[in-house]
Amino acid sequence: QVQLVESGGGLVQAGDSLRLSCATAGLAFSSYAMGWFRQAPGKEREFVAGISWSGANTYYEDSVKGRFTISRDNGKNTVYLQMNSLKPEDTDVYYCAAKSGSVYALAQYAGNYWGQGPQVTVSS
């Protein structure tokens, strides 16, 4: 059984920060690219950030570059998304994803496994 359990969502004001966590189980974590997607009502799920197996390579959607940082702890089988300088446009449900491939394949073709996304709401 593969599980991706997310935490860290909430309601914040513009300019605040949040840290999302995605703890995995039943997954060969260190062999998977990991990442985050988000989805707003009426829109397709979109890629936000990804990180390679080793953590050496990261990839970000343009709108979050310089504000969001993805990281992973292979010893804890956990991936994180540090979100700084949050904007109302960041209001979405955020989904953790795992991909048995490169971080670029994750961004292009989505994940093999998904977490249940926490809600992030940013007020003006």
Short mmCIF file of C-alpha atoms in Angstrom, two decimals:
data_model
loop_
_atom_site.label_atom_id
_atom_site.label_comp_id
_atom_site.label_asym_id
_atom_site.label_seq_id
_atom_site.Cartn_x
_atom_site.Cartn_y
_atom_site.Cartn_z
CA GLN A 1 0.00 0.00 0.00
CA VAL A 2 1.36 3.37 -1.04
CA GLN A 3 0.30 6.38 0.98
CA LEU A 4 1.16 10.03 0.65
CA VAL A 5 -0.06 11.96 3.68
CA GLU A 6 0.01 15.72 3.46
CA SER A 7 -0.14 18.37 6.15
CA GLY A 8 0.51 22.06 6.61
CA GLY A 9 -2.32 23.79 4.80
CA GLY A 10 -4.31 26.60 6.27
CA LEU A 11 -5.58 30.14 6.05
CA VAL A 12 -3.05 32.96 5.93
CA GLN A 13 -2.78 36.55 4.86
CA ALA A 14 -0.93 37.78 1.82
CA GLY A 15 2.79 37.92 2.50
CA ASP A 16 2.72 35.11 5.06
CA SER A 17 4.41 31.74 4.81
CA LEU A 18 3.35 28.12 5.02
CA ARG A 19 5.23 24.85 4.93
CA LEU A 20 3.58 21.81 3.41
CA SER A 21 4.78 18.33 4.24
CA CYS A 22 4.16 15.06 2.45
CA ALA A 23 5.08 11.93 4.35
CA THR A 24 5.14 8.74 2.31
CA ALA A 25 4.81 5.06 3.12
CA GLY A 26 5.05 1.91 1.03
CA LEU A 27 7.16 3.72 -1.54
CA ALA A 28 10.79 3.37 -2.54
CA PHE A 29 11.06 7.05 -1.78
CA SER A 30 14.66 7.66 -2.73
CA SER A 31 14.06 6.29 -6.24
CA TYR A 32 11.15 8.62 -7.03
CA ALA A 33 11.03 12.16 -8.21
CA MET A 34 8.71 14.10 -5.93
CA GLY A 35 6.70 17.21 -6.45
CA TRP A 36 3.71 19.38 -5.83
CA PHE A 37 0.75 20.30 -7.98
CA ARG A 38 -2.16 22.61 -7.29
CA GLN A 39 -5.67 22.98 -8.57
CA ALA A 40 -8.22 25.76 -8.42
CA PRO A 41 -11.91 25.50 -9.29
CA GLY A 42 -12.45 25.49 -13.03
CA LYS A 43 -8.80 24.88 -13.81
CA GLU A 44 -6.65 21.89 -14.59
CA ARG A 45 -4.22 20.61 -12.03
CA GLU A 46 -0.92 22.37 -12.63
CA PHE A 47 2.66 21.64 -11.73
CA VAL A 48 4.18 23.79 -9.00
CA ALA A 49 7.56 22.34 -8.04
CA GLY A 50 9.55 19.13 -8.38
CA ILE A 51 12.72 17.60 -7.03
CA SER A 52 14.86 14.75 -8.34
CA TRP A 53 15.70 11.49 -6.58
CA SER A 54 18.86 12.88 -5.03
CA GLY A 55 17.57 16.40 -4.51
CA ALA A 56 20.24 17.76 -6.83
CA ASN A 57 17.77 19.04 -9.40
CA THR A 58 14.73 21.18 -8.77
CA TYR A 59 12.18 22.64 -11.13
CA TYR A 60 9.60 25.35 -10.48
CA GLU A 61 6.63 26.82 -12.24
CA ASP A 62 7.44 30.40 -13.19
CA SER A 63 4.90 32.06 -10.91
CA VAL A 64 6.45 30.58 -7.75
CA LYS A 65 10.14 30.97 -8.56
CA GLY A 66 11.90 32.88 -5.83
CA ARG A 67 9.02 32.37 -3.39
CA PHE A 68 8.62 28.60 -3.04
CA THR A 69 11.30 26.07 -2.18
CA ILE A 70 10.95 22.32 -2.52
CA SER A 71 13.13 19.97 -0.51
CA ARG A 72 13.21 16.33 0.48
CA ASP A 73 14.51 14.22 3.33
CA ASN A 74 15.08 10.70 2.05
CA GLY A 75 15.77 9.46 5.55
CA LYS A 76 12.26 10.53 6.61
CA ASN A 77 10.61 9.67 3.28
CA THR A 78 9.19 13.18 3.26
CA VAL A 79 9.03 16.04 0.79
CA TYR A 80 8.38 19.65 1.75
CA LEU A 81 7.20 22.80 0.09
CA GLN A 82 8.17 26.03 1.80
CA MET A 83 5.90 28.78 0.55
CA ASN A 84 6.92 32.36 1.25
CA SER A 85 5.42 35.68 0.20
CA LEU A 86 2.10 34.04 -0.43
CA LYS A 87 -0.36 35.74 -2.72
CA PRO A 88 -4.13 35.37 -3.10
CA GLU A 89 -3.39 33.75 -6.47
CA ASP A 90 -1.74 30.90 -4.57
CA THR A 91 -5.10 29.88 -3.10
CA ASP A 92 -5.55 26.28 -4.22
CA VAL A 93 -5.65 22.70 -3.11
CA TYR A 94 -2.07 21.42 -3.18
CA TYR A 95 -1.30 17.81 -4.08
CA CYS A 96 1.83 15.88 -3.37
CA ALA A 97 2.95 13.59 -6.20
CA ALA A 98 5.49 10.82 -6.72
CA LYS A 99 6.88 9.82 -10.10
CA SER A 100 9.05 6.85 -11.05
CA GLY A 101 11.07 8.97 -13.42
CA SER A 102 12.79 12.31 -13.73
CA VAL A 103 11.55 15.52 -12.21
CA TYR A 104 10.89 16.74 -15.74
CA ALA A 105 8.74 13.71 -16.46
CA LEU A 106 6.82 14.50 -13.29
CA ALA A 107 6.19 18.04 -14.44
CA GLN A 108 5.13 16.96 -17.91
CA TYR A 109 3.22 13.76 -17.25
CA ALA A 110 2.14 14.09 -13.60
CA GLY A 111 2.66 11.50 -10.89
CA ASN A 112 2.23 7.81 -10.37
CA TYR A 113 0.89 8.39 -6.85
CA TRP A 114 -0.97 11.28 -5.26
CA GLY A 115 -1.66 12.63 -1.84
CA GLN A 116 -4.93 14.13 -0.68
CA GLY A 117 -4.29 17.81 -1.04
CA PRO A 118 -4.61 20.25 1.81
CA GLN A 119 -6.31 23.57 1.20
CA VAL A 120 -4.17 26.68 1.10
CA THR A 121 -6.13 29.91 1.32
CA VAL A 122 -4.46 33.30 1.10
CA SER A 123 -6.51 36.38 1.89
CA SER A 124 -5.78 39.85 0.59
#
